[in-house]
PDB file of C-alpha atoms in Angstrom:
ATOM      1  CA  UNK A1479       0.000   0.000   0.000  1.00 37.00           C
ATOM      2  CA  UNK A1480       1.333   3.458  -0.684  1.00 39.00           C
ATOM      3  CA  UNK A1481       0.133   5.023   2.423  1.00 35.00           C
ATOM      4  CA  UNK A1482       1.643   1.520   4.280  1.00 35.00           C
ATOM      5  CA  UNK A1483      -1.912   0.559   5.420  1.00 30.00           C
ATOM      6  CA  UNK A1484      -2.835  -3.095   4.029  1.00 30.00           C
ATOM      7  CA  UNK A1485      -6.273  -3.110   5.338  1.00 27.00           C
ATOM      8  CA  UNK A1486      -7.441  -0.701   2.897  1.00 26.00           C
ATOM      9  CA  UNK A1487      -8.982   1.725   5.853  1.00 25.00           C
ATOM     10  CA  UNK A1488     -10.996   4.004   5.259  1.00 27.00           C
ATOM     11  CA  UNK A1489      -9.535   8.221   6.164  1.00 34.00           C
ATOM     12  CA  UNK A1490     -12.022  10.763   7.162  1.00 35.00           C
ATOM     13  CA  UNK A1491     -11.382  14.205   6.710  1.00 38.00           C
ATOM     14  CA  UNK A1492     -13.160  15.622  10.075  1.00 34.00           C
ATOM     15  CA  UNK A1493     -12.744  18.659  12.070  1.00 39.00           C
ATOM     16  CA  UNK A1494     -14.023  19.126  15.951  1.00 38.00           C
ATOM     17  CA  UNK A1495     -12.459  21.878  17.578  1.00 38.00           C
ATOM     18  CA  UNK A1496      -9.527  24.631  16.609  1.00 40.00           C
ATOM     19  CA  UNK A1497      -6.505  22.772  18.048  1.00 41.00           C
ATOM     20  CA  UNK A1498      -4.458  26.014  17.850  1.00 44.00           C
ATOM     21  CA  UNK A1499      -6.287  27.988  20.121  1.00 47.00           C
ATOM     22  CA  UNK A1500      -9.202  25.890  21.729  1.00 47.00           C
ATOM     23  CA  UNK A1501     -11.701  27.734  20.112  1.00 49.00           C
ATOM     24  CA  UNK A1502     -14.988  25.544  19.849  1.00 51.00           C
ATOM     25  CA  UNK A1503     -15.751  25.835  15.848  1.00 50.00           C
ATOM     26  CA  UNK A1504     -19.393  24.394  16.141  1.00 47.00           C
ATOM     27  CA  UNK A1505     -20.524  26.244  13.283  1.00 49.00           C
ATOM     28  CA  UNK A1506     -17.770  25.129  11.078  1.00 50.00           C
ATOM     29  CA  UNK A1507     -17.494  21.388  12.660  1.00 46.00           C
ATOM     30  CA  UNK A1508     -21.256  21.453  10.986  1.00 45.00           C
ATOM     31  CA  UNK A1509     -20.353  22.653   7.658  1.00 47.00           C
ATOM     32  CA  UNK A1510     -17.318  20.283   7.551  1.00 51.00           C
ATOM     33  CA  UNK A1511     -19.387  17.546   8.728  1.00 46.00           C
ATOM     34  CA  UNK A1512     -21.645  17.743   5.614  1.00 54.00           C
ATOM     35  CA  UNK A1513     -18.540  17.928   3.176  1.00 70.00           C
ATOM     36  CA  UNK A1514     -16.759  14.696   4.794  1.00 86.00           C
ATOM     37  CA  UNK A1515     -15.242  12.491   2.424  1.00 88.00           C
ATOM     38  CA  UNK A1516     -14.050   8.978   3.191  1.00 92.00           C
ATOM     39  CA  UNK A1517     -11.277   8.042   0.895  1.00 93.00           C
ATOM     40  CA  UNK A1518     -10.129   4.761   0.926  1.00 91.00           C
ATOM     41  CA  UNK A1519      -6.551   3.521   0.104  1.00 94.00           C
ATOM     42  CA  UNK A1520      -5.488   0.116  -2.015  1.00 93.00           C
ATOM     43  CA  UNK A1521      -3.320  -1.585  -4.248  1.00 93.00           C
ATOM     44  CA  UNK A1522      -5.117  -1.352  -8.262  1.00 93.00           C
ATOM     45  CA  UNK A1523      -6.486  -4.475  -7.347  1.00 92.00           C
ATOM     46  CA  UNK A1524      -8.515  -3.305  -4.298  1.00 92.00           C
ATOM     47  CA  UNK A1525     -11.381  -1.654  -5.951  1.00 91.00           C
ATOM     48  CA  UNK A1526     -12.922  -4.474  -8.049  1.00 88.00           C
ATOM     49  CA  UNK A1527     -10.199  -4.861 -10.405  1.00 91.00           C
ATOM     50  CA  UNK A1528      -7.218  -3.105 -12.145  1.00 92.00           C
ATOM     51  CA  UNK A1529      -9.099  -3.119 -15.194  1.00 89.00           C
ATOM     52  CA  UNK A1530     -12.196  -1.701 -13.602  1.00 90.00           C
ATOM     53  CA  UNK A1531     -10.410   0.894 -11.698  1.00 93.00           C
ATOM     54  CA  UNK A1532      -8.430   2.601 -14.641  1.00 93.00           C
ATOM     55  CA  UNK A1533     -11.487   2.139 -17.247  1.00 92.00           C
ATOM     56  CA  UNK A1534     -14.026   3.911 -14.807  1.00 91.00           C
ATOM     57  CA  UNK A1535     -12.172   6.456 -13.737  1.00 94.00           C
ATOM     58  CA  UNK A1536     -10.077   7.724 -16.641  1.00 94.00           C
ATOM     59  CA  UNK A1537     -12.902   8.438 -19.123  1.00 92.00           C
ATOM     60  CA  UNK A1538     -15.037   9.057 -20.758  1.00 94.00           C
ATOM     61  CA  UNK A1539     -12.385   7.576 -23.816  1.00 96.00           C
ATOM     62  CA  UNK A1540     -12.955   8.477 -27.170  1.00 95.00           C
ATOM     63  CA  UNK A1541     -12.994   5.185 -29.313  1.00 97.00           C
ATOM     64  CA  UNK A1542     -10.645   4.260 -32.192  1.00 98.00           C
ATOM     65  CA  UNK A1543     -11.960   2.280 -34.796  1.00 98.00           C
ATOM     66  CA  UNK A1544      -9.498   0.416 -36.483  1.00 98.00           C
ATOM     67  CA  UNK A1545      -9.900  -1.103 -40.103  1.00 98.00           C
ATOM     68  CA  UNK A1546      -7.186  -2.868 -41.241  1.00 97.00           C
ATOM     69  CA  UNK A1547      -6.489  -5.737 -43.711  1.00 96.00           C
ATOM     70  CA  UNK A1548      -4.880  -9.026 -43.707  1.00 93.00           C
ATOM     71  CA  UNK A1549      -4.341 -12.461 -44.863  1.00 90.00           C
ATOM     72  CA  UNK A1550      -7.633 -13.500 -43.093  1.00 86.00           C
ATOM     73  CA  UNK A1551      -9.604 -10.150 -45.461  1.00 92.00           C
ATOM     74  CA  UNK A1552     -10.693  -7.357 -43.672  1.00 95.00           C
ATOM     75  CA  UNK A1553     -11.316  -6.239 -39.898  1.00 96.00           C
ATOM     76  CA  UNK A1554     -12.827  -3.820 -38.262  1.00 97.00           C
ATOM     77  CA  UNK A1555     -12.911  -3.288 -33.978  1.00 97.00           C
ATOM     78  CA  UNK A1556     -13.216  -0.937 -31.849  1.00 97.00           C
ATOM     79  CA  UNK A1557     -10.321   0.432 -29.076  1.00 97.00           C
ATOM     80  CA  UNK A1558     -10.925   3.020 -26.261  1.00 96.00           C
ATOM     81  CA  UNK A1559      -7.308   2.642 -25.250  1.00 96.00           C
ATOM     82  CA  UNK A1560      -6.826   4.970 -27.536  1.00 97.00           C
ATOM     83  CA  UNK A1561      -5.323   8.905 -27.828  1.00 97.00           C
ATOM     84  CA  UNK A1562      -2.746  11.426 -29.536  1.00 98.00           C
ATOM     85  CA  UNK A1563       0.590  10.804 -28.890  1.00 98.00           C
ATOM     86  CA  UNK A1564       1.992  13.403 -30.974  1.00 98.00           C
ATOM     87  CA  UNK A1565       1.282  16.302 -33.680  1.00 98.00           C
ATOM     88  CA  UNK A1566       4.665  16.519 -35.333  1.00 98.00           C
ATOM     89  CA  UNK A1567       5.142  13.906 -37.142  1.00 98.00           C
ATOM     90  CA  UNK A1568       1.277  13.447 -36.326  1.00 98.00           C
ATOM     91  CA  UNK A1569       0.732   9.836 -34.364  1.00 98.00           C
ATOM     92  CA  UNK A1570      -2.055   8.371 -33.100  1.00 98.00           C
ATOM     93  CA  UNK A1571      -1.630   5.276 -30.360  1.00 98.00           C
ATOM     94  CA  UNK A1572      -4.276   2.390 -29.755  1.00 98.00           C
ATOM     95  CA  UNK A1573      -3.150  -0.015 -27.148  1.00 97.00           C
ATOM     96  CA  UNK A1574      -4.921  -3.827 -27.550  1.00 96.00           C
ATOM     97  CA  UNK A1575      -4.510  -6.233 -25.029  1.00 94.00           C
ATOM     98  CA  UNK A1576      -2.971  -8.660 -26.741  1.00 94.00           C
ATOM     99  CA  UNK A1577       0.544  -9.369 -27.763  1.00 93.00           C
ATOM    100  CA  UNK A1578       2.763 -10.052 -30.729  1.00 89.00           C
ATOM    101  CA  UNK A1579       2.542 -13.893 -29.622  1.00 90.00           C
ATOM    102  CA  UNK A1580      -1.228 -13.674 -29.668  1.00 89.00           C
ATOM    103  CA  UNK A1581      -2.153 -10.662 -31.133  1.00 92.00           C
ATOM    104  CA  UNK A1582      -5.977  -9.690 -31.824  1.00 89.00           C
ATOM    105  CA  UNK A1583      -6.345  -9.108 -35.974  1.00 93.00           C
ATOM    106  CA  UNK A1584      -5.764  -5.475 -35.755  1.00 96.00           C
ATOM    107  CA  UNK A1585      -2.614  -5.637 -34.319  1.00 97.00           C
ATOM    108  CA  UNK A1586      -1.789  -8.951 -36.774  1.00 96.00           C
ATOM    109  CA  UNK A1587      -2.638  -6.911 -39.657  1.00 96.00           C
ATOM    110  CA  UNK A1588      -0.855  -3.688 -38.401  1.00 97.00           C
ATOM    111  CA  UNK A1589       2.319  -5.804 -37.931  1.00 97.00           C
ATOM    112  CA  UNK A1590       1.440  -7.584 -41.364  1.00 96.00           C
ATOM    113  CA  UNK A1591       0.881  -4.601 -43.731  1.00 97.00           C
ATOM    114  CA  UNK A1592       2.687  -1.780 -41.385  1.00 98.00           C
ATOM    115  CA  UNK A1593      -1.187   0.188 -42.032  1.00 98.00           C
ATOM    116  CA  UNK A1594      -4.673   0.887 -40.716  1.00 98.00           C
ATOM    117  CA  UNK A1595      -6.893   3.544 -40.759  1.00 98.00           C
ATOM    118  CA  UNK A1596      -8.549   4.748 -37.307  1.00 98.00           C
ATOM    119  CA  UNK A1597     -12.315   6.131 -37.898  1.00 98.00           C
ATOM    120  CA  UNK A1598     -14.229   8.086 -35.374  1.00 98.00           C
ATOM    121  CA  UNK A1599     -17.017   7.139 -33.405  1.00 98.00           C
ATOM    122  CA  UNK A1600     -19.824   9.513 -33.259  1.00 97.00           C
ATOM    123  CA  UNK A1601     -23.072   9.147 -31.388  1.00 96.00           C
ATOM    124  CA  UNK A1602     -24.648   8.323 -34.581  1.00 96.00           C
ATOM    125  CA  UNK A1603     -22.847   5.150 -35.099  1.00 98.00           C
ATOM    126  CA  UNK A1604     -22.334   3.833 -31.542  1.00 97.00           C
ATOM    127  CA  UNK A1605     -24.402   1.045 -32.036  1.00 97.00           C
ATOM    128  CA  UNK A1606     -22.873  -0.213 -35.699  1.00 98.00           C
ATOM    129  CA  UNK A1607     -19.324   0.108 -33.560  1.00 98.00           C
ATOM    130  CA  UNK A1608     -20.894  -1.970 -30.749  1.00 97.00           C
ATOM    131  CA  UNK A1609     -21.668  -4.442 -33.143  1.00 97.00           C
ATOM    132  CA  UNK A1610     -18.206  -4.849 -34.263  1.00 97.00           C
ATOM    133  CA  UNK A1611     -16.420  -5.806 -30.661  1.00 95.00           C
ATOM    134  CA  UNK A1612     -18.302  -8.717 -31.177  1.00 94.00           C
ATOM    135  CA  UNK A1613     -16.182 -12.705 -31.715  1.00 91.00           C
ATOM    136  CA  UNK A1614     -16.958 -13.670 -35.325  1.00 90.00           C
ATOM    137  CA  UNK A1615     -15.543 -16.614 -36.953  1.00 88.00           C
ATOM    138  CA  UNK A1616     -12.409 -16.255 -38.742  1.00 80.00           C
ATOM    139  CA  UNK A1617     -13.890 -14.901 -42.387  1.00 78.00           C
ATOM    140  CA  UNK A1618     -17.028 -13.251 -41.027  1.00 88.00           C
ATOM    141  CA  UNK A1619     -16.946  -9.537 -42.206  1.00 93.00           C
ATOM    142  CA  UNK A1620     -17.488  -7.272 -39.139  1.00 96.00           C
ATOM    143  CA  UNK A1621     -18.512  -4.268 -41.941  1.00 97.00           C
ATOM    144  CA  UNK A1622     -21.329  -6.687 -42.656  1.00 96.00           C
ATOM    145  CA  UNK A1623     -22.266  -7.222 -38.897  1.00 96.00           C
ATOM    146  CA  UNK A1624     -22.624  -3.572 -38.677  1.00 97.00           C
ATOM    147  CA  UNK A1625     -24.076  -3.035 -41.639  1.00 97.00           C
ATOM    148  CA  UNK A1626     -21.391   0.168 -42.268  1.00 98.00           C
ATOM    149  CA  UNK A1627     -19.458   0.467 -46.294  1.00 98.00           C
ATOM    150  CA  UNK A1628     -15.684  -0.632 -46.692  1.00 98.00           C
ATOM    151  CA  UNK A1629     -13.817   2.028 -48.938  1.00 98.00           C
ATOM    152  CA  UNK A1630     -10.997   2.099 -50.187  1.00 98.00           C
ATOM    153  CA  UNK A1631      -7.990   4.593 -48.120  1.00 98.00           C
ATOM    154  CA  UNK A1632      -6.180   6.818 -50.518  1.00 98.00           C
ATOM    155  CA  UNK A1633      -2.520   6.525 -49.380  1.00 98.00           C
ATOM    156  CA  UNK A1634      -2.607   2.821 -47.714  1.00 98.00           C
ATOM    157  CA  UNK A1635      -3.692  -0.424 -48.351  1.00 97.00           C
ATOM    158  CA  UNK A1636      -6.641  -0.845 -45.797  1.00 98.00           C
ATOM    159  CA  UNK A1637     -10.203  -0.082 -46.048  1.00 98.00           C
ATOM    160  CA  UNK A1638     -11.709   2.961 -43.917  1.00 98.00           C
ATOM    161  CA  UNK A1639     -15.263   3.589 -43.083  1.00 98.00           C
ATOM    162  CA  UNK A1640     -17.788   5.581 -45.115  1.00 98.00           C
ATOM    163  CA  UNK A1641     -20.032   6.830 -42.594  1.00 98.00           C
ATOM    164  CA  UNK A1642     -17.865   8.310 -40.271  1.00 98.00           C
ATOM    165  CA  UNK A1643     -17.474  12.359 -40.264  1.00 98.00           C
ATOM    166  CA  UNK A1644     -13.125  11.766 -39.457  1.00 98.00           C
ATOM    167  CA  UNK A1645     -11.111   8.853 -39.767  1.00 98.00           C
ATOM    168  CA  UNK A1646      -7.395   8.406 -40.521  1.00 98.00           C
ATOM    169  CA  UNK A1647      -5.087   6.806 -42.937  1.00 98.00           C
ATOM    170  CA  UNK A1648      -1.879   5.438 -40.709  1.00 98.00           C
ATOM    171  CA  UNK A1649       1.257   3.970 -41.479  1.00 98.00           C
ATOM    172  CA  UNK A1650       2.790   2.035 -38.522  1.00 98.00           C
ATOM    173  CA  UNK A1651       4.799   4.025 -36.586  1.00 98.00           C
ATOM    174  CA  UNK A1652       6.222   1.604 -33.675  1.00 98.00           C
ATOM    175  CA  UNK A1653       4.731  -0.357 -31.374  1.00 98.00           C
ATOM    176  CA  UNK A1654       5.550  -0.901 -27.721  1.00 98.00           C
ATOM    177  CA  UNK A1655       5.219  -3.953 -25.575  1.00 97.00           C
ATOM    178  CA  UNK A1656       4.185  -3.290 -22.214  1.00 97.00           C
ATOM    179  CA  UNK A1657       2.709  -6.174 -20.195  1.00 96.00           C
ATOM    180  CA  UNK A1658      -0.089  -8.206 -22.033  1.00 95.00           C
ATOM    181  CA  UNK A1659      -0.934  -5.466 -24.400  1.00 96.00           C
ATOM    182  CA  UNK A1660       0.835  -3.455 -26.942  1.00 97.00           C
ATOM    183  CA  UNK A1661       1.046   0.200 -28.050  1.00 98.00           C
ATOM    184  CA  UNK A1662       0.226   0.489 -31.851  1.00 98.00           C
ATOM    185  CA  UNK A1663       1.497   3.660 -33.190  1.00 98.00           C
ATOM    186  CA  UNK A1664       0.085   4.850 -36.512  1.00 98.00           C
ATOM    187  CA  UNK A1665       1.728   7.908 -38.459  1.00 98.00           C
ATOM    188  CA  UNK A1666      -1.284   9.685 -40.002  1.00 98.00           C
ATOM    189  CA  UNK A1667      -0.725  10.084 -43.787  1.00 98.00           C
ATOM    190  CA  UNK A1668      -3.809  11.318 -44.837  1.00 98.00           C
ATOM    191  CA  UNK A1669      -7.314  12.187 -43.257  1.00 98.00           C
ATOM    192  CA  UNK A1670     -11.157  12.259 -44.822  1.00 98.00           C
ATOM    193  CA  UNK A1671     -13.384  15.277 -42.784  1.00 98.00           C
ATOM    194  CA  UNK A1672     -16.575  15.569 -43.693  1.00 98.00           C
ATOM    195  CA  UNK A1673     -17.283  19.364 -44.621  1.00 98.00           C
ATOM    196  CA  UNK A1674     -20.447  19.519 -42.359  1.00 97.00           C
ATOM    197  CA  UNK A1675     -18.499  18.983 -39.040  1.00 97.00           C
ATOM    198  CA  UNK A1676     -15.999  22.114 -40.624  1.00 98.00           C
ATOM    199  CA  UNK A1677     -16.243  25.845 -39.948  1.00 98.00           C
ATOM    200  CA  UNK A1678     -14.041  28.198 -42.639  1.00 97.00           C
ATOM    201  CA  UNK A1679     -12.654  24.793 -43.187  1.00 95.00           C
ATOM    202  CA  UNK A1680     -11.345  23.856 -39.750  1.00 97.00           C
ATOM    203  CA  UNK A1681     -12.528  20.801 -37.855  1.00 97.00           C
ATOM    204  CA  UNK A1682     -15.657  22.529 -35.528  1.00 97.00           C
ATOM    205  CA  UNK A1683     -16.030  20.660 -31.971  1.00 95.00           C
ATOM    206  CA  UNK A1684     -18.407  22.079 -31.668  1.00 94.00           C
ATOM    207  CA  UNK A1685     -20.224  20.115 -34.586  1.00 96.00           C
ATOM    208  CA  UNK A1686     -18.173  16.716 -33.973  1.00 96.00           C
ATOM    209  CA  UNK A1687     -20.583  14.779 -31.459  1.00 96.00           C
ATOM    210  CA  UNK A1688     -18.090  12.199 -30.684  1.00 96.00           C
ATOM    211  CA  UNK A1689     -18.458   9.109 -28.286  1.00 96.00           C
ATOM    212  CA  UNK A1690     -16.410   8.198 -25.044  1.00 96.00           C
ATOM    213  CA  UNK A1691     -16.229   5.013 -23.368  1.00 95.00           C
ATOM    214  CA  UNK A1692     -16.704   4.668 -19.671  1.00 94.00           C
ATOM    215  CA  UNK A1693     -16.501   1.267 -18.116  1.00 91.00           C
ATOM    216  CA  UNK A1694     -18.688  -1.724 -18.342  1.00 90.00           C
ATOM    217  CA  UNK A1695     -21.651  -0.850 -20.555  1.00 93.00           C
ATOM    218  CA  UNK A1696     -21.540   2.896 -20.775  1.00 94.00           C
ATOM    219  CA  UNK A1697     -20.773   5.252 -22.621  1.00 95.00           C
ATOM    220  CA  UNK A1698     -20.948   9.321 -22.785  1.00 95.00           C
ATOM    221  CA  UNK A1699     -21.783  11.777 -25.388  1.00 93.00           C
ATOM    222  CA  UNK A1700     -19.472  15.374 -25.640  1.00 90.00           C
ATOM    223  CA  UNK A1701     -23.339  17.502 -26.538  1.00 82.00           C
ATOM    224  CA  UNK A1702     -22.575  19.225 -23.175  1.00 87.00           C
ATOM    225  CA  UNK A1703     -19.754  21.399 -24.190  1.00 89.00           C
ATOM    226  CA  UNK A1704     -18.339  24.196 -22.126  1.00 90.00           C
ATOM    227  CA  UNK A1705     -15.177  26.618 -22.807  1.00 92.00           C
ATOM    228  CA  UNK A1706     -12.265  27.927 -20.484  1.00 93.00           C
ATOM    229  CA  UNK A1707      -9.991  30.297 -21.104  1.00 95.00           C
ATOM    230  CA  UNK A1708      -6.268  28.512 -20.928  1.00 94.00           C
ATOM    231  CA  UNK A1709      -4.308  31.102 -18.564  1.00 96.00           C
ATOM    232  CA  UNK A1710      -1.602  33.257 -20.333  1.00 94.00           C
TER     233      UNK A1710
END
């Protein structure tokens, strides 16, 4: 345990009296008591499980949705371990939990082919995505499942989605083993934005209703927007 205490207590955060100068705080002991929080402390493995711990709480995570080819034809699955890693050169990083010595298909055919394209999950097409985390037999055309069109990327030899408003044409980048999964790094090549989530040609977030994955079944929506000035 960090804080040395193996039975996971639980610490209080409670005030009584001012043990400076005696003073009897009543007021404030009743004010405090109604913001007490009980934080409890634990290995990663304390709180349900690693897994659950680090899904629910760093969220909501937006979704890459990676269509790649291979020996076995196409494939297309969805990743919320998933986020920039850089802007110049521009990378993008998916991490699947699974390894070179049993990799999933997307890694397989990112290894394979050294390409992929990521598309982006809006609320629109959260359920065709859903549809495609599902186990099909080896052949069995997730685009099909979800009932979403395979085109053809411009710059890479892997198909991308045509609904989607963004997606991403990647050439491996590197990939990094750490524990049972691996970071995929894709070098973005070329991109396809739809002009109606654009403003004066610029990608609008406002206008981009994208999807984040929480833990478990849910998921969040980004409709309720709000702005803050970054301090100088």
């Amino acid at each position: 345990m960090a804080d040395g205490d193996a039975s996971g207590r639980i610490d209080a955060d409670t005030d009584g009296t001012d043990e400076t100068d005696g003073t009897d705080d009543t007021d404030d002991a009743e004010t405090d008591a109604d913001t007490t929080r009980r934080v409890r402390g634990g290995e990663p493995d304390a709180f349900g499980s690693p897994y659950r711990l680090l899904s629910g709480s760093v969220g909501p995570r937006p979704i890459a949705w990676v269509s790649s080819r291979g020996p076995a034809g196409e494939n297309l699955a969805p990743y919320s371990f998933f986020t920039v890693a850089a802007v110049d050169p521009p990378v993008l990083l998916f991490a699947p939990v699974a390894t070179r010595a049993a990799p999933k298909d997307s890694l397989a055919n990112a290894l394979e082919t050294e390409a992929f394209a990521i598309n982006v999950v809006t609320r629109d097409l959260v359920t065709a995505m859903n549809e495609t985390a599902a186990t099909l037999p080896r052949g069995e055309s997730e685009f099909d499942r979800a009932d979403v069109t395979p085109v053809e990327c411009d710059r890479i030899d892997a198909p991308r989605v045509a609904e989607v408003a963004v997606s991403f044409e990647c050439t491996l980048y590197d990939t990094v083993d750490v524990g049972g999964s691996t970071l995929v790094l894709g070098e973005v090549v070329y991109a396809h934005v739809d002009e109606a989530v654009t403003t004066d040609g610029k990608l609008d977030v406002r206008k981009l209703d994208v999807v984040g994955r929480l833990a478990g079944n849910w998921y969040a929506e980004t409709g309720d927007r709000f702005e803050i000035e970054r301090p100088p």
